[in-house]
Every structure is written in structure tokens, then in C-alpha cells.
Short mmCIF file of C-alpha atoms in Angstrom, two decimals:
data_model
loop_
_atom_site.label_atom_id
_atom_site.label_comp_id
_atom_site.label_asym_id
_atom_site.label_seq_id
_atom_site.Cartn_x
_atom_site.Cartn_y
_atom_site.Cartn_z
CA MET A 691 65.67 -1.22 -11.73
CA ASN A 692 64.20 2.29 -11.85
CA ILE A 693 65.71 4.71 -9.36
CA GLU A 694 63.70 7.71 -8.21
CA TYR A 695 66.31 10.41 -7.90
CA ILE A 696 66.02 13.24 -5.37
CA GLN A 697 65.58 16.44 -7.37
CA VAL A 698 68.06 19.19 -6.51
CA LEU A 699 67.88 22.65 -8.05
CA TRP A 700 71.48 23.71 -8.70
CA VAL A 701 72.73 27.17 -9.67
CA GLU A 702 76.15 26.84 -11.28
CA ASP A 703 77.59 28.50 -14.39
CA ASP A 704 80.92 26.67 -14.75
CA PRO A 705 80.54 24.30 -17.77
CA GLU A 706 83.22 21.89 -16.55
CA VAL A 707 81.68 21.59 -13.09
CA ARG A 708 78.24 21.08 -14.63
CA LEU A 709 79.58 18.06 -16.52
CA THR A 710 81.28 16.28 -13.62
CA PHE A 711 79.37 17.01 -10.38
CA PRO A 712 76.03 15.50 -11.48
CA MET A 713 77.69 12.12 -12.07
CA GLU A 714 79.08 12.18 -8.54
CA ALA A 715 75.74 13.22 -7.06
CA ALA A 716 73.93 10.44 -8.89
CA LYS A 717 75.84 7.90 -6.79
CA TYR A 718 73.94 9.29 -3.79
CA GLY A 719 70.58 9.19 -5.53
CA LEU A 720 70.57 12.91 -6.37
CA GLU A 721 69.77 14.51 -9.70
CA LEU A 722 71.41 17.93 -9.97
CA VAL A 723 69.40 20.07 -12.39
CA ALA A 724 71.64 22.97 -13.36
CA PHE A 725 70.79 26.61 -14.11
CA ASP A 726 73.47 29.14 -14.94
CA CYS A 727 71.79 32.20 -13.36
CA TRP A 728 69.36 32.86 -10.54
CA ASP A 729 66.63 34.22 -12.82
CA ASP A 730 66.28 30.84 -14.58
CA ALA A 731 66.49 28.88 -11.32
CA GLU A 732 63.89 31.12 -9.67
CA ALA A 733 61.48 30.61 -12.57
CA ALA A 734 61.86 26.84 -12.24
CA LEU A 735 61.32 27.01 -8.48
CA LYS A 736 58.14 29.05 -8.87
CA ARG A 737 56.86 26.90 -11.74
CA ASP A 738 57.10 23.60 -9.86
CA HIS A 739 57.80 24.25 -6.18
CA ASN A 740 57.05 20.68 -5.13
CA ARG A 741 59.59 19.14 -7.48
CA TRP A 742 62.64 20.24 -5.53
CA SER A 743 63.94 18.65 -2.33
CA ALA A 744 67.03 20.85 -1.96
CA ILE A 745 68.81 23.82 -3.56
CA ILE A 746 72.56 24.16 -4.09
CA LEU A 747 73.99 27.60 -4.76
CA ASP A 748 77.43 28.35 -6.14
CA ALA A 749 78.47 31.50 -4.31
CA LYS A 750 80.09 33.28 -7.24
CA CYS A 751 77.33 33.03 -9.80
CA LYS A 752 75.15 35.29 -11.93
CA HIS A 753 71.92 36.91 -10.79
CA HIS A 754 70.71 37.66 -14.35
CA LYS A 755 71.78 36.10 -17.64
CA ASP A 756 73.66 39.24 -18.61
CA SER A 757 75.18 39.78 -15.15
CA VAL A 758 78.79 39.18 -14.20
CA ASP A 759 79.61 36.70 -11.45
CA ASN A 760 79.14 38.52 -8.16
CA ALA A 761 78.90 36.62 -4.86
CA THR A 762 77.47 39.52 -2.87
CA ARG A 763 74.65 40.32 -5.27
CA PHE A 764 73.89 36.69 -6.09
CA LEU A 765 73.76 35.19 -2.59
CA ILE A 766 71.72 38.01 -1.04
CA ASN A 767 69.13 37.96 -3.82
CA ALA A 768 68.95 34.17 -4.11
CA THR A 769 68.55 33.40 -0.40
CA ASN A 770 65.96 36.17 0.06
CA ALA A 771 64.01 34.93 -2.95
CA ILE A 772 63.98 31.34 -1.66
CA THR A 773 62.55 32.52 1.67
CA ASN A 774 59.82 34.54 -0.06
CA ILE A 775 58.86 31.78 -2.50
CA CYS A 776 58.70 29.14 0.23
CA HIS A 777 56.72 31.29 2.69
CA GLY A 778 53.55 29.45 3.68
CA GLN A 779 54.59 26.41 1.66
CA ARG A 780 56.96 23.49 2.16
CA PHE A 781 60.36 24.95 2.92
CA ILE A 782 63.23 23.77 0.73
CA PRO A 783 66.67 23.69 2.41
CA TRP A 784 69.45 25.45 0.54
CA TYR A 785 73.20 24.99 0.71
CA VAL A 786 76.19 26.93 -0.62
CA LEU A 787 78.79 24.86 -2.47
CA SER A 788 81.68 27.08 -3.46
CA GLY A 789 85.36 27.13 -4.30
CA GLN A 790 85.89 30.52 -2.72
CA ALA A 791 87.73 31.12 0.53
CA GLU A 792 85.42 31.19 3.54
CA THR A 793 86.52 34.66 4.57
CA ASP A 794 85.28 36.00 1.24
CA ILE A 795 81.68 34.78 1.53
CA LYS A 796 80.87 33.72 5.11
CA GLU A 797 79.40 37.13 5.96
CA LEU A 798 77.09 36.90 2.94
CA ILE A 799 75.37 33.68 4.02
CA PRO A 800 72.32 34.27 6.28
CA GLU A 801 72.35 32.66 9.70
CA THR A 802 68.95 31.14 8.93
CA ARG A 803 70.84 28.18 7.43
CA ASN A 804 71.49 27.08 11.02
CA VAL A 805 67.86 25.98 11.27
CA TRP A 806 68.43 22.98 8.97
CA ASP A 807 72.22 22.79 8.72
CA GLY A 808 73.48 24.21 11.99
CA ASP A 809 75.47 21.10 12.91
CA TRP A 810 77.82 21.75 9.96
CA GLU A 811 80.68 23.79 11.40
CA LYS A 812 81.24 25.93 8.30
CA THR A 813 78.86 28.32 6.57
CA PHE A 814 79.32 26.63 3.18
CA TYR A 815 80.65 23.45 1.56
CA ASP A 816 83.98 23.50 -0.24
CA LYS A 817 83.85 22.26 -3.84
CA ASN A 818 87.22 20.60 -3.49
CA THR A 819 86.82 18.77 -0.18
CA ASP A 820 83.15 18.71 0.94
CA ARG A 821 81.15 17.58 -2.10
CA ASP A 822 80.59 14.00 -1.00
CA LEU A 823 79.60 15.11 2.47
CA LEU A 824 77.04 17.59 1.10
CA PHE A 825 75.49 14.98 -1.20
CA ARG A 826 75.21 12.53 1.72
CA ARG A 827 73.62 15.17 3.95
CA ILE A 828 71.05 16.13 1.32
CA ARG A 829 70.12 12.49 0.80
CA TYR A 830 69.78 11.88 4.54
CA THR A 831 67.79 15.07 5.22
CA THR A 832 65.42 14.43 2.33
CA ARG A 833 64.70 10.85 3.34
CA GLN A 834 64.19 11.81 6.98
CA SER A 835 61.86 14.71 6.23
CA ARG A 836 59.73 14.05 3.18
CA SER A 837 57.65 16.94 1.94
CA ALA A 838 54.49 17.83 3.81
CA ASP A 839 52.59 17.39 0.53
CA LEU A 840 53.72 13.78 0.16
CA LYS A 841 52.86 12.98 3.77
CA ILE A 842 49.41 14.55 3.41
CA HIS A 843 48.75 12.48 0.30
CA GLU A 844 49.71 9.35 2.20
CA MET A 845 47.59 10.24 5.24
CA TYR A 846 44.53 11.03 3.10
CA LYS A 847 45.27 8.51 0.37
CA THR A 848 41.63 7.52 -0.27
CA VAL A 849 40.55 11.17 -0.54
CA PHE A 850 43.15 12.09 -3.16
CA GLU A 851 42.51 8.86 -5.05
CA ALA A 852 38.82 9.83 -5.12
CA ILE A 853 39.68 13.28 -6.52
CA THR A 854 41.53 11.55 -9.37
CA ASN A 855 38.86 8.88 -9.92
CA LEU A 856 36.08 11.46 -10.06
CA GLY A 857 37.96 13.70 -12.47
CA ILE A 858 37.77 16.70 -10.14
CA ASP A 859 40.05 19.53 -11.30
CA THR A 860 43.66 19.05 -10.16
CA ASP A 861 43.58 22.48 -8.50
CA ALA A 862 41.19 20.95 -5.96
CA ASP A 863 43.98 18.51 -5.07
CA ILE A 864 46.43 21.40 -4.63
CA TYR A 865 44.06 23.54 -2.55
CA LEU A 866 43.00 20.66 -0.29
CA THR A 867 46.63 19.63 0.25
CA ASP A 868 47.41 23.19 1.26
CA LEU A 869 44.50 23.33 3.72
CA LEU A 870 45.27 19.96 5.30
CA SER A 871 49.02 20.53 5.63
CA GLU A 872 48.82 23.00 8.48
CA ILE A 873 46.51 20.76 10.49
CA HIS A 874 49.32 18.22 10.77
CA PHE A 875 52.42 20.37 10.28
CA PRO A 876 52.13 23.42 12.55
CA GLU A 877 55.82 24.06 12.00
CA LEU A 878 54.84 25.57 8.66
CA ASP A 879 53.55 28.46 10.82
CA ASN A 880 51.62 30.21 8.10
CA LYS A 881 50.18 33.23 9.88
CA ASP A 882 48.03 33.96 6.84
CA TYR A 883 46.21 30.63 6.99
CA ASN A 884 42.84 32.32 7.47
CA ASP A 885 43.33 34.03 4.12
CA LYS A 886 42.60 30.65 2.54
CA TYR A 887 38.83 30.58 3.07
CA LYS A 888 38.42 31.22 -0.65
CA LYS A 889 40.12 27.90 -1.35
CA VAL A 890 37.24 26.11 0.36
CA ARG A 891 34.79 27.84 -1.97
CA GLN A 892 36.97 27.00 -4.98
CA ILE A 893 37.10 23.31 -4.01
CA VAL A 894 33.30 23.27 -3.71
CA GLU A 895 33.08 24.82 -7.18
CA TYR A 896 35.39 22.16 -8.64
CA ILE A 897 33.25 19.43 -7.07
CA PHE A 898 30.11 20.96 -8.61
CA ARG A 899 31.80 21.25 -12.02
CA SER A 900 32.59 17.55 -11.84
CA MET A 901 28.95 16.88 -10.96
CA ILE A 902 27.83 18.79 -14.06
CA GLU A 903 29.81 16.36 -16.20
CA LYS A 904 28.09 13.45 -14.47
CA GLY A 905 24.61 14.91 -15.02
CA LEU A 906 23.92 15.68 -11.37
CA LEU A 907 23.64 19.40 -12.09
CA PRO A 908 22.52 21.38 -15.14
CA ARG A 909 25.31 22.83 -17.26
CA GLN A 910 26.26 26.37 -16.29
CA LYS A 911 29.06 28.70 -17.39
CA LYS A 912 29.54 30.34 -14.02
CA ILE A 913 28.69 28.07 -11.12
CA ASN A 914 25.92 29.34 -8.88
CA LEU A 915 26.97 27.54 -5.72
CA LYS A 916 23.88 28.28 -3.65
CA CYS A 917 21.42 27.22 -6.38
CA SER A 918 23.50 24.17 -7.19
CA ASN A 919 23.45 23.15 -3.54
CA LEU A 920 19.65 23.58 -3.54
CA ILE A 921 19.31 21.22 -6.50
CA LEU A 922 21.57 18.60 -4.95
CA SER A 923 19.66 18.94 -1.68
CA GLY A 924 16.37 18.13 -3.42
CA TYR A 925 14.87 21.65 -3.41
CA PRO A 926 13.57 23.53 -6.46
CA VAL A 927 15.24 26.72 -7.62
CA THR A 928 12.64 29.49 -7.65
CA TYR A 929 12.49 33.11 -8.73
CA GLY A 930 10.37 35.86 -7.20
CA ARG A 931 8.22 35.82 -4.06
CA ASP A 932 4.83 34.62 -2.89
CA GLU A 933 2.21 34.49 -5.64
CA ASN A 934 4.72 35.79 -8.21
CA LYS A 935 7.20 33.01 -7.48
CA THR A 936 8.04 30.79 -10.43
CA THR A 937 9.99 27.53 -10.58
CA VAL A 938 13.25 27.84 -12.52
CA VAL A 939 14.58 24.33 -11.91
CA GLU A 940 12.29 21.54 -10.79
CA VAL A 941 13.92 18.81 -8.70
CA ASN A 942 12.55 15.32 -8.14
CA HIS A 943 15.46 13.55 -6.43
CA THR A 944 17.66 14.40 -3.45
CA VAL A 945 21.35 13.70 -3.98
CA PHE A 946 23.00 15.11 -0.85
CA PRO A 947 22.31 13.49 2.54
CA LYS A 948 21.12 15.97 5.16
CA ILE A 949 24.47 16.40 6.93
CA ILE A 950 26.29 17.19 3.68
CA GLN A 951 23.50 19.59 2.65
CA ASP A 952 24.00 21.55 5.84
CA ASN A 953 27.79 21.43 5.80
CA MET A 954 28.05 22.49 2.16
CA ILE A 955 25.74 25.49 2.41
CA HIS A 956 27.54 26.61 5.55
CA MET A 957 30.89 26.46 3.75
CA ILE A 958 29.45 28.30 0.75
CA HIS A 959 28.07 31.10 2.93
CA THR A 960 31.14 31.45 5.13
CA ALA A 961 33.96 30.96 2.64
CA GLY A 962 32.70 33.27 -0.06
CA SER A 963 34.94 36.28 0.37
CA ASP A 964 38.39 37.51 1.18
CA VAL A 965 38.69 37.75 4.97
CA HIS A 966 40.21 41.23 4.64
CA THR A 967 37.51 42.67 2.38
CA SER A 968 35.63 45.46 4.13
CA SER A 969 32.77 46.15 1.73
CA ASN A 970 29.73 47.41 3.62
CA ASP A 971 27.35 45.21 1.64
CA ASP A 972 29.33 42.02 2.14
CA ASP A 973 27.29 40.63 5.06
CA GLU A 974 28.79 37.16 4.88
CA ASN A 975 32.30 38.57 5.06
CA LYS A 976 31.40 40.83 7.97
CA HIS A 977 30.00 37.85 9.85
CA LEU A 978 33.24 35.94 9.26
CA GLN A 979 35.40 38.86 10.37
CA GLU A 980 33.35 39.28 13.53
CA TYR A 981 33.46 35.54 14.25
CA LEU A 982 37.25 35.34 13.85
CA LYS A 983 37.68 38.39 16.05
CA ASN A 984 35.61 36.80 18.81
CA VAL A 985 37.58 33.53 18.77
CA GLY A 986 41.02 35.11 18.77
CA ASN A 987 41.51 34.71 15.02
CA THR A 988 41.94 30.95 15.34
CA SER A 989 42.03 28.77 12.25
CA TYR A 990 39.94 25.93 13.68
CA LEU A 991 36.85 26.67 11.60
CA LEU A 992 38.80 26.66 8.35
CA LYS A 993 40.62 23.47 9.30
CA SER A 994 37.27 21.83 10.10
CA TYR A 995 36.09 22.74 6.59
CA ALA A 996 39.13 20.98 5.11
CA LEU A 997 38.17 17.79 6.96
CA GLN A 998 34.50 18.15 6.00
CA LEU A 999 35.51 18.40 2.34
CA CYS A 1000 37.36 15.08 2.69
CA ASP A 1001 34.08 13.45 3.73
CA VAL A 1002 32.19 15.15 0.90
CA ILE A 1003 34.67 13.83 -1.67
CA LEU A 1004 34.58 10.28 -0.28
CA TRP A 1005 30.76 10.35 -0.16
CA TYR A 1006 30.67 11.67 -3.74
CA GLN A 1007 32.84 8.80 -4.98
CA GLU A 1008 30.56 6.25 -3.32
CA TYR A 1009 27.45 7.92 -4.77
CA ASN A 1010 28.99 8.06 -8.23
CA ASN A 1011 29.83 4.36 -8.08
CA LYS A 1012 26.14 3.64 -7.60
CA HIS A 1013 24.76 6.33 -9.94
CA SER A 1014 27.13 6.50 -12.89
CA ASN A 1015 24.47 6.80 -15.62
CA VAL A 1016 24.64 10.40 -16.86
CA ASN A 1017 21.25 10.28 -18.57
CA GLY A 1018 19.69 8.83 -15.45
CA ASN A 1019 21.22 11.59 -13.35
CA THR A 1020 19.90 14.34 -15.62
CA SER A 1021 16.37 13.06 -15.01
CA ASN A 1022 16.72 14.23 -11.39
CA TRP A 1023 16.09 17.83 -12.42
CA GLU A 1024 14.40 19.83 -15.19
CA ILE A 1025 14.88 23.43 -16.27
CA LYS A 1026 11.39 24.97 -16.36
CA ASP A 1027 12.27 28.57 -17.16
CA LYS A 1028 15.30 28.90 -19.46
CA ILE A 1029 15.33 32.69 -19.39
CA LYS A 1030 15.42 32.92 -15.60
CA PHE A 1031 17.89 30.03 -15.52
CA SER A 1032 20.30 31.94 -17.78
CA GLN A 1033 19.99 34.92 -15.44
CA LEU A 1034 20.66 32.94 -12.28
CA PHE A 1035 23.40 30.74 -13.76
CA ARG A 1036 25.07 33.19 -16.14
#
């Protein structure tokens, strides 16, 4: 029978301990993945944040590969780094497992540990007497509070399955998970949530890139979101004005239903820029800044976009199931002016 072990990032530089403790932890369904200095552990944490369910720190360990063991330097740097890396993301509980006397290190361990481990009467776990208890507590805590990412993927299972089925870039999965998480998990308390408007625009771009591969849009190096939305909405792409106006892309079939047409162009217009940009010629950004100011800087608009994108993705999967012929899809549009097209879609 395959066992899915709980992944624990473990900072420990004692070779003998690294041989024996993982076997004990495995009995509790934990896989201790050891690193002998904080630099290596930090790189692993940043590289794959979602892999880890808990972190165990040996108090007297090395900060850098060429450092000497130093509890003061190691614990302060490691716990601060964990807080910074996890800010705005799923928080990963950390624990200190050490053979040192409590009086030597208790003042070095931040009181923030009380948030997730405050019912443990000591500030750390003793290597000689508390190992089994720590392993049991990690297993219990992990099973009781699965990651927000996993829960979001379960709640929106059909949406994330559609992202995979349609071959939309995996970053779209990551960005949408991030946007949806704070709708359901306000405890994440990310005060910078409104900084994520650009992620909406990026998800739209990934959807359009997928549509290029399916023939629904002409191939383009840099996605022109507004023109692409025109094509999908059944409107020609034109250049110039009045009697000098020429057709760049002729369109003979409407792909998007009216509601999605309207929702998509609204997202494209609104989510185009960094909220904090103050360029005088960035009208769309100024409109967004003014809007957020007038509604008390709420995040409701951005959260509504996350939910709208779920509908877009589910609609897209249904449409693709019925219109999977790439050659047939490319007959929906025709490039009439290649020079102007290269200028608009460069």
C-alpha cells in the first residue's frame, strides 16, 4: 500500500541524528527531509513552498554552509525568514527540536509560536524526551488543517480539472488558487491582496494563449488582449478612423457569449496595471485607484473577478468539447492586413 507521507522540512547538521530520527518519524507518517544549514533549507522552502506541511529547526545549527553552529544567529534568522517567505501565502508551522537546555535558548524563540503551538508548555521540544510527542502533534495539526491550496482545489475541482484538460499554463492554476484562497480563508489576512490585479490579466493572457493553440485566435508573439477579445466577441479588428479605416482581422463567427464578452473586457481594462503605479497617462490605473479609494480599498471587485474567471474557464472547456477541430476554428477569422496585424500584435 502506498503511503503519502507528510513532508517536513528539517534543519539538522548532526549526521547520526539525521540517520535515526527519520525512521522514527516515518512511523507517524512524516518524511523528514534534512538540510544541514539554513541557506539550503531556505532555498528549498522558496523553491516549492507548497510541498512542506511543517518545519523542524535544531536550535544549534548553521546559518550558512561555512558558518559555525550558533543558536542565536541561526534561530533569529531562520524564524524571521520563515515569516517573510510565508507572508501572504499558506503559513507553515515551525517547531524547535533541540538537545540544549531550555535556559540557553528559550529567549531566542519568538512568542509567535504560541499561535499554533501555545498549548505546549515549553518553548521547544527536547530531542531526548519529546520527539514522539512532536511527531504526533505535527501529524495531528497537518491532518486537521490541510493547506488552503488543497482545500481550494477541492472546492473548485471542476475548474482546476478544466485548466489541466485545456492545457492552460500551470501559472494560471497558481494565480487563480492565490486569488480564490482569500475569499474562503480570511485568516490569511493578506493586506496586499489588491496588488494582485495583474494576476487577473495574466490568467486572461494564459487563456488566450491556449485559445491560439486551438485555432480560436491568430498566432501572436505578444498577446493583444483587447484585440483578441474583439475577435472572440465576433467583431473585426480595424485600424484607422472613418473613411481611412481598414480591416486588419475579419471575423465571421462569435465565440464568446455576451456576458463573457462584457466580463472579459472589463477585467482587461481594470486589471491592466499595478495598483500603485502613478503614471499620468495611465487612465485605466487612475480609474482603479479612484474606485478603490471610494469603496474603502475593499477587495470585493478583485475577488469577483476570480469567480468570473472560474466561469470563463468552465465555459471554455464546454466550448472546446464541441469545437475541437483546429482547422475549423481558424476559419472563424482571417488576417486581411498582415503589416498592420504585425504592428498591433507584435
